[in-house]
Amino acid sequence: MIRRVTSPSLFPPPRYSHASVVEAGSRLAFLAGAVPLDSEGKVIGEGDPVRQAEQVLVNLGEQLRAVGSDFAHVVATDVYVVSGDTSVLSAVWDVVEASGLSLGPHSSTLLGVNCLGYSGQLVEITATAVVPEAVSS
């Protein structure tokens, strides 16, 4: 069970929650940063943070499926963007929102950084997700 919390005494966040509470006994997956690489290790969307964000979300979806979860069960993310320009960060966040990842809304931090691990990489997203119990038929 996931409970999203927005503190009434704080400024209301635009499209995320201040906290996500997961009941004890749930399985959690702590995912490594999803990066904008294809299956052969090539950076997709070089120079284009929006295209890279799209690829990162595709890859994040694959990571979630591998552990038996999905975007709806993500409780927290950190979104890293190589830029100091808030309009670039906002453009990447728009891609995150359009993906359905922020429907929870989950708790998230959006960060502008100087560089990431791969040459040409502009976006990375880490996530924590609940892994729901398998439904038997």
Coordinates of N, CA, C and O in Angstrom, one line a residue:
M1 N 0.8 -1.2 0.0 CA 0.0 0.0 0.0 C 0.9 1.2 0.0 O 1.8 1.4 0.8
I2 N 0.6 2.2 -0.9 CA 1.4 3.4 -1.0 C 0.4 4.5 -0.6 O -0.7 4.6 -1.1
R3 N 0.9 5.4 0.3 CA 0.1 6.6 0.7 C 1.0 7.8 0.3 O 2.1 7.9 0.8
R4 N 0.4 8.7 -0.6 CA 1.1 9.9 -1.0 C 0.7 11.0 0.0 O -0.5 11.2 0.3
V5 N 1.7 11.8 0.5 CA 1.5 12.8 1.5 C 2.0 14.1 1.0 O 3.1 14.3 0.6
T6 N 1.1 15.1 1.1 CA 1.4 16.5 0.9 C 1.1 17.3 2.2 O 0.0 17.3 2.6
S7 N 2.1 17.9 2.8 CA 1.9 18.6 4.0 C 1.1 19.9 3.8 O 1.5 20.7 3.0
P8 N 0.0 20.0 4.5 CA -0.8 21.2 4.4 C -0.1 22.5 4.8 O -0.5 23.6 4.4
S9 N 0.9 22.4 5.6 CA 1.6 23.6 6.1 C 2.7 24.0 5.2 O 3.3 25.1 5.5
L10 N 3.0 23.3 4.1 CA 4.0 23.6 3.2 C 3.4 24.1 1.9 O 2.2 23.8 1.6
F11 N 4.2 24.8 1.1 CA 3.7 25.3 -0.2 C 3.4 24.0 -1.0 O 4.2 23.1 -1.1
P12 N 2.2 24.0 -1.6 CA 1.8 22.8 -2.4 C 2.7 22.6 -3.6 O 2.8 23.5 -4.4
P13 N 3.2 21.4 -3.7 CA 4.1 21.1 -4.9 C 3.2 21.0 -6.1 O 2.0 20.6 -6.1
P14 N 3.7 21.4 -7.3 CA 2.9 21.5 -8.5 C 2.4 20.1 -9.0 O 1.2 20.0 -9.3
R15 N 3.2 19.1 -9.0 CA 2.8 17.8 -9.5 C 3.6 16.6 -8.9 O 3.9 15.7 -9.6
Y16 N 3.9 16.8 -7.7 CA 4.5 15.7 -7.0 C 4.1 15.8 -5.5 O 3.5 16.7 -5.1
S17 N 4.3 14.7 -4.7 CA 4.0 14.7 -3.3 C 5.3 15.0 -2.5 O 6.4 14.7 -2.9
H18 N 5.1 15.5 -1.3 CA 6.2 15.7 -0.4 C 6.8 14.4 0.1 O 8.0 14.3 0.3
A19 N 6.0 13.4 0.2 CA 6.4 12.1 0.7 C 5.6 11.0 0.2 O 4.4 11.2 -0.1
S20 N 6.1 9.8 0.2 CA 5.4 8.5 -0.1 C 5.7 7.6 1.1 O 6.8 7.4 1.5
V21 N 4.6 7.0 1.6 CA 4.7 6.1 2.8 C 4.3 4.7 2.3 O 3.3 4.6 1.6
V22 N 5.2 3.8 2.5 CA 4.9 2.4 2.1 C 4.8 1.6 3.4 O 5.7 1.6 4.3
E23 N 3.7 0.8 3.5 CA 3.5 -0.1 4.7 C 4.6 -1.1 4.8 O 5.1 -1.7 3.8
A24 N 5.0 -1.4 6.0 CA 6.0 -2.5 6.3 C 5.5 -3.8 5.7 O 4.3 -4.1 5.6
G25 N 6.4 -4.5 5.2 CA 6.1 -5.8 4.6 C 6.1 -5.8 3.0 O 6.0 -6.8 2.4
S26 N 6.1 -4.6 2.5 CA 6.1 -4.4 1.0 C 7.5 -4.6 0.5 O 8.5 -4.4 1.2
R27 N 7.6 -5.2 -0.7 CA 9.0 -5.3 -1.3 C 9.3 -4.0 -2.0 O 8.4 -3.5 -2.7
L28 N 10.5 -3.5 -1.9 CA 10.9 -2.3 -2.6 C 12.1 -2.6 -3.5 O 12.9 -3.5 -3.2
A29 N 12.1 -1.9 -4.6 CA 13.2 -2.1 -5.6 C 13.9 -0.7 -5.7 O 13.2 0.3 -5.9
F30 N 15.2 -0.7 -5.5 CA 16.0 0.5 -5.6 C 16.7 0.4 -6.9 O 17.7 -0.4 -7.0
L31 N 16.3 1.2 -7.9 CA 16.9 1.0 -9.2 C 18.1 1.9 -9.5 O 18.1 3.1 -9.0
A32 N 19.1 1.4 -10.2 CA 20.2 2.2 -10.6 C 19.7 3.2 -11.6 O 18.6 3.1 -12.1
G33 N 20.5 4.3 -11.8 CA 20.1 5.3 -12.7 C 19.8 4.8 -14.1 O 20.6 4.1 -14.6
A34 N 18.6 5.1 -14.6 CA 18.3 4.8 -16.0 C 19.0 5.8 -16.9 O 18.9 7.0 -16.6
V35 N 19.7 5.4 -17.9 CA 20.4 6.3 -18.8 C 19.9 6.2 -20.2 O 19.3 5.2 -20.6
P36 N 20.3 7.2 -21.1 CA 19.8 7.2 -22.4 C 20.6 6.4 -23.4 O 21.0 6.8 -24.5
L37 N 20.9 5.1 -23.1 CA 21.7 4.2 -23.9 C 20.8 3.2 -24.6 O 19.8 2.7 -24.0
D38 N 21.1 2.8 -25.8 CA 20.3 1.7 -26.5 C 21.0 0.4 -26.0 O 21.9 0.4 -25.2
S39 N 20.5 -0.7 -26.5 CA 20.9 -2.0 -26.1 C 22.4 -2.3 -26.5 O 23.0 -3.2 -26.0
E40 N 22.9 -1.5 -27.4 CA 24.3 -1.6 -27.8 C 25.3 -0.6 -27.1 O 26.4 -0.6 -27.4
G41 N 24.7 0.2 -26.2 CA 25.5 1.1 -25.4 C 25.7 2.5 -26.1 O 26.5 3.3 -25.6
K42 N 25.0 2.8 -27.2 CA 25.1 4.0 -27.8 C 24.1 5.1 -27.2 O 23.0 4.7 -26.9
V43 N 24.6 6.3 -27.0 CA 23.8 7.3 -26.4 C 22.8 7.8 -27.4 O 23.1 8.1 -28.6
I44 N 21.5 7.7 -27.0 CA 20.4 8.1 -27.9 C 20.1 9.6 -27.6 O 20.0 10.1 -26.5
G45 N 19.9 10.4 -28.7 CA 19.5 11.8 -28.5 C 20.6 12.7 -28.1 O 20.4 13.7 -27.4
E46 N 21.8 12.4 -28.6 CA 23.0 13.3 -28.2 C 22.7 14.7 -28.4 O 22.2 15.1 -29.5
G47 N 22.9 15.6 -27.4 CA 22.7 17.0 -27.5 C 21.2 17.4 -27.3 O 20.9 18.6 -27.3
D48 N 20.3 16.5 -27.1 CA 18.9 16.7 -27.0 C 18.3 16.2 -25.7 O 18.0 15.0 -25.6
P49 N 18.2 17.0 -24.6 CA 17.8 16.5 -23.3 C 16.4 15.9 -23.3 O 16.1 15.0 -22.6
V50 N 15.5 16.5 -24.2 CA 14.1 15.9 -24.2 C 14.1 14.5 -24.8 O 13.5 13.6 -24.3
R51 N 14.8 14.3 -25.9 CA 14.9 13.0 -26.5 C 15.6 12.0 -25.6 O 15.2 10.8 -25.5
Q52 N 16.6 12.5 -24.9 CA 17.3 11.6 -23.9 C 16.4 11.2 -22.8 O 16.3 10.1 -22.3
A53 N 15.5 12.2 -22.3 CA 14.6 11.9 -21.2 C 13.6 10.8 -21.7 O 13.3 9.9 -20.9
E54 N 13.2 10.9 -22.9 CA 12.3 9.9 -23.5 C 12.9 8.5 -23.4 O 12.3 7.5 -23.0
Q55 N 14.2 8.4 -23.9 CA 14.9 7.1 -23.8 C 15.1 6.6 -22.4 O 15.0 5.4 -22.1
V56 N 15.5 7.5 -21.5 CA 15.7 7.2 -20.1 C 14.4 6.5 -19.6 O 14.4 5.5 -18.9
L57 N 13.2 7.1 -19.9 CA 12.0 6.6 -19.4 C 11.7 5.2 -20.0 O 11.1 4.3 -19.3
V58 N 12.0 5.0 -21.2 CA 11.8 3.7 -21.8 C 12.7 2.7 -21.1 O 12.2 1.6 -20.7
N59 N 13.9 3.1 -20.8 CA 14.9 2.2 -20.1 C 14.4 1.9 -18.7 O 14.5 0.8 -18.1
L60 N 13.9 3.0 -18.0 CA 13.4 2.9 -16.6 C 12.2 1.9 -16.6 O 12.1 1.0 -15.7
G61 N 11.4 2.0 -17.6 CA 10.2 1.0 -17.7 C 10.7 -0.4 -17.8 O 10.1 -1.3 -17.2
E62 N 11.8 -0.6 -18.6 CA 12.4 -2.0 -18.7 C 12.9 -2.4 -17.4 O 12.7 -3.6 -17.0
Q63 N 13.6 -1.6 -16.6 CA 14.1 -1.9 -15.3 C 13.0 -2.3 -14.4 O 13.1 -3.3 -13.6
L64 N 11.9 -1.5 -14.4 CA 10.8 -1.8 -13.5 C 10.2 -3.2 -13.9 O 9.8 -4.0 -13.0
R65 N 10.0 -3.4 -15.2 CA 9.4 -4.7 -15.6 C 10.3 -5.9 -15.1 O 9.7 -6.9 -14.7
A66 N 11.6 -5.7 -15.2 CA 12.5 -6.8 -14.8 C 12.3 -7.2 -13.3 O 12.6 -8.3 -12.9
V67 N 11.9 -6.2 -12.5 CA 11.7 -6.5 -11.1 C 10.2 -6.8 -10.7 O 9.9 -6.9 -9.5
G68 N 9.3 -6.8 -11.7 CA 7.9 -7.0 -11.5 C 7.1 -5.8 -11.0 O 6.1 -5.9 -10.3
S69 N 7.6 -4.6 -11.4 CA 6.9 -3.4 -11.0 C 6.6 -2.5 -12.3 O 6.8 -3.0 -13.4
D70 N 6.1 -1.3 -12.1 CA 5.8 -0.4 -13.2 C 5.8 1.0 -12.7 O 6.0 1.3 -11.5
F71 N 5.5 2.0 -13.6 CA 5.5 3.4 -13.3 C 4.5 3.7 -12.1 O 4.8 4.6 -11.3
A72 N 3.4 3.0 -12.1 CA 2.4 3.3 -11.1 C 2.9 3.0 -9.7 O 2.3 3.6 -8.7
H73 N 3.9 2.2 -9.5 CA 4.4 1.8 -8.2 C 5.7 2.5 -7.8 O 6.3 2.2 -6.8
V74 N 6.1 3.5 -8.6 CA 7.3 4.3 -8.3 C 6.9 5.2 -7.1 O 5.9 5.9 -7.2
V75 N 7.7 5.2 -6.1 CA 7.4 6.1 -5.0 C 8.3 7.3 -4.9 O 8.0 8.3 -4.3
A76 N 9.5 7.2 -5.5 CA 10.5 8.3 -5.5 C 11.4 8.3 -6.7 O 11.8 7.2 -7.1
T77 N 11.8 9.4 -7.2 CA 12.8 9.5 -8.2 C 13.7 10.7 -8.0 O 13.3 11.7 -7.3
D78 N 14.9 10.6 -8.5 CA 15.8 11.8 -8.7 C 16.0 11.9 -10.2 O 16.4 10.9 -10.8
V79 N 15.8 13.1 -10.7 CA 15.9 13.3 -12.1 C 17.1 14.3 -12.3 O 17.1 15.4 -11.8
Y80 N 18.2 13.8 -12.9 CA 19.4 14.6 -13.1 C 19.5 15.1 -14.6 O 19.3 14.3 -15.5
V81 N 19.7 16.4 -14.7 CA 19.8 17.0 -16.1 C 21.1 17.8 -16.1 O 21.3 18.7 -15.2
V82 N 21.9 17.6 -17.1 CA 23.1 18.4 -17.3 C 22.7 19.8 -17.9 O 22.5 19.9 -19.1
S83 N 22.4 20.7 -17.0 CA 22.0 22.1 -17.4 C 21.8 22.9 -16.1 O 21.4 22.4 -15.1
G84 N 22.1 24.2 -16.2 CA 21.8 25.1 -15.2 C 20.6 26.0 -15.6 O 20.3 27.0 -14.9
D85 N 20.0 25.7 -16.7 CA 18.9 26.5 -17.2 C 17.6 25.8 -16.8 O 17.2 24.7 -17.2
T86 N 16.8 26.6 -16.0 CA 15.5 26.0 -15.5 C 14.5 25.7 -16.6 O 13.7 24.8 -16.5
S87 N 14.6 26.3 -17.8 CA 13.7 26.0 -18.9 C 14.0 24.6 -19.4 O 13.2 23.8 -19.8
V88 N 15.3 24.2 -19.4 CA 15.7 22.9 -19.9 C 15.2 21.8 -18.8 O 14.7 20.8 -19.2
L89 N 15.4 22.1 -17.6 CA 14.9 21.2 -16.5 C 13.4 21.1 -16.6 O 12.9 19.9 -16.5
S90 N 12.7 22.1 -16.9 CA 11.2 22.1 -17.0 C 10.8 21.2 -18.2 O 9.9 20.5 -18.2
A91 N 11.6 21.3 -19.3 CA 11.3 20.6 -20.5 C 11.5 19.1 -20.3 O 10.7 18.2 -20.7
V92 N 12.5 18.7 -19.5 CA 12.7 17.3 -19.1 C 11.6 16.9 -18.2 O 11.0 15.8 -18.4
W93 N 11.2 17.7 -17.2 CA 10.1 17.3 -16.3 C 8.8 17.1 -17.1 O 8.0 16.3 -16.8
D94 N 8.6 17.9 -18.2 CA 7.4 17.7 -19.0 C 7.3 16.3 -19.6 O 6.3 15.7 -19.7
V95 N 8.5 15.8 -20.0 CA 8.6 14.5 -20.5 C 8.3 13.4 -19.4 O 7.5 12.5 -19.6
V96 N 8.8 13.7 -18.2 CA 8.5 12.8 -17.1 C 7.0 12.8 -16.8 O 6.4 11.7 -16.7
E97 N 6.4 13.9 -16.8 CA 4.9 14.0 -16.6 C 4.1 13.3 -17.7 O 3.2 12.6 -17.4
A98 N 4.5 13.5 -18.9 CA 3.8 12.9 -20.0 C 3.9 11.3 -20.0 O 3.1 10.6 -20.6
S99 N 5.0 10.8 -19.4 CA 5.2 9.4 -19.4 C 4.2 8.6 -18.5 O 4.1 7.4 -18.6
G100 N 3.5 9.3 -17.6 CA 2.7 8.7 -16.6 C 3.4 8.4 -15.3 O 2.8 8.0 -14.3
L101 N 4.7 8.6 -15.3 CA 5.5 8.3 -14.1 C 5.0 9.2 -12.9 O 5.0 8.7 -11.8
S102 N 4.6 10.4 -13.1 CA 4.3 11.3 -12.0 C 2.8 11.2 -11.7 O 2.3 12.1 -10.9
L103 N 2.1 10.2 -12.1 CA 0.6 10.1 -11.8 C 0.3 9.9 -10.4 O -0.8 10.1 -9.9
G104 N 1.3 9.4 -9.6 CA 1.1 9.0 -8.2 C 0.4 10.0 -7.3 O -0.5 9.7 -6.7
P105 N 0.8 11.3 -7.2 CA 2.2 11.7 -7.7 C 3.2 11.1 -6.8 O 3.0 10.9 -5.6
H106 N 4.4 10.8 -7.4 CA 5.5 10.2 -6.6 C 6.3 11.4 -6.0 O 6.1 12.5 -6.4
S107 N 7.2 11.1 -5.1 CA 8.1 12.1 -4.5 C 9.3 12.2 -5.5 O 9.8 11.2 -5.9
S108 N 9.7 13.4 -5.8 CA 10.7 13.6 -6.8 C 11.6 14.8 -6.5 O 11.2 15.8 -5.9
T109 N 12.9 14.7 -6.9 CA 13.8 15.8 -6.9 C 14.3 16.0 -8.3 O 14.7 15.0 -9.0
L110 N 14.3 17.2 -8.8 CA 14.8 17.5 -10.2 C 16.0 18.4 -10.0 O 16.0 19.4 -9.3
L111 N 17.2 17.9 -10.5 CA 18.5 18.5 -10.3 C 19.2 18.9 -11.6 O 19.2 18.1 -12.5
G112 N 19.7 20.1 -11.6 CA 20.7 20.5 -12.7 C 22.1 20.1 -12.2 O 22.4 20.5 -11.1
V113 N 22.8 19.4 -13.0 CA 24.2 19.0 -12.6 C 25.2 19.3 -13.7 O 24.8 19.7 -14.8
N114 N 26.5 19.2 -13.4 CA 27.5 19.6 -14.3 C 27.8 18.5 -15.3 O 28.1 18.8 -16.5
C115 N 27.8 17.2 -14.9 CA 28.0 16.1 -15.9 C 27.5 14.8 -15.3 O 27.2 14.7 -14.1
L116 N 27.3 13.9 -16.2 CA 26.9 12.5 -15.9 C 27.9 11.5 -16.4 O 28.8 11.9 -17.1
G117 N 27.7 10.3 -16.2 CA 28.7 9.2 -16.4 C 29.1 8.9 -17.8 O 30.3 8.5 -18.0
Y118 N 28.3 9.1 -18.8 CA 28.6 8.7 -20.2 C 28.8 10.0 -21.0 O 28.1 11.0 -20.8
S119 N 29.8 9.9 -21.9 CA 30.1 11.0 -22.8 C 28.8 11.4 -23.6 O 28.2 10.5 -24.2
G120 N 28.4 12.6 -23.5 CA 27.2 13.0 -24.2 C 25.9 12.8 -23.5 O 24.8 13.2 -24.0
Q121 N 26.0 12.2 -22.3 CA 24.7 12.0 -21.5 C 24.3 13.3 -20.9 O 25.0 14.0 -20.2
L122 N 23.0 13.6 -21.0 CA 22.4 14.8 -20.4 C 21.3 14.5 -19.4 O 20.9 15.4 -18.6
V123 N 20.8 13.3 -19.3 CA 19.7 12.9 -18.4 C 19.9 11.6 -17.8 O 20.4 10.6 -18.4
E124 N 19.5 11.5 -16.5 CA 19.5 10.2 -15.8 C 18.4 10.2 -14.7 O 18.2 11.3 -14.1
I125 N 17.8 9.1 -14.5 CA 16.7 9.1 -13.5 C 16.9 7.8 -12.6 O 17.0 6.7 -13.1
T126 N 17.0 8.0 -11.3 CA 17.0 6.9 -10.4 C 15.6 6.8 -9.8 O 14.8 7.8 -9.7
A127 N 15.2 5.6 -9.3 CA 13.9 5.4 -8.8 C 13.9 4.4 -7.7 O 14.7 3.4 -7.7
T128 N 12.9 4.5 -6.8 CA 12.5 3.5 -5.9 C 11.1 3.2 -6.1 O 10.2 4.0 -6.3
A129 N 10.8 1.9 -6.2 CA 9.4 1.4 -6.5 C 9.0 0.3 -5.6 O 9.8 -0.5 -5.1
V130 N 7.7 0.2 -5.3 CA 7.1 -0.9 -4.7 C 7.0 -2.0 -5.7 O 6.6 -1.8 -6.9
V131 N 7.3 -3.3 -5.3 CA 7.1 -4.4 -6.2 C 5.8 -5.1 -5.6 O 5.8 -5.7 -4.6
P132 N 4.7 -5.0 -6.4 CA 3.4 -5.5 -5.9 C 3.5 -7.0 -5.9 O 4.2 -7.7 -6.6
E133 N 2.7 -7.6 -5.0 CA 2.5 -9.0 -4.9 C 2.0 -9.6 -6.2 O 1.1 -8.9 -6.8
A134 N 2.5 -10.7 -6.7 CA 2.0 -11.3 -7.9 C 0.5 -11.7 -7.7 O 0.1 -12.2 -6.7
V135 N -0.3 -11.4 -8.7 CA -1.7 -11.8 -8.7 C -1.8 -13.2 -9.3 O -1.4 -13.4 -10.4
S136 N -2.4 -14.1 -8.5 CA -2.6 -15.5 -9.0 C -4.0 -15.6 -9.6 O -4.9 -15.0 -9.1
S137 N -4.1 -16.4 -10.7 CA -5.4 -16.5 -11.3 C -6.0 -17.9 -11.0 O -5.4 -18.8 -10.7

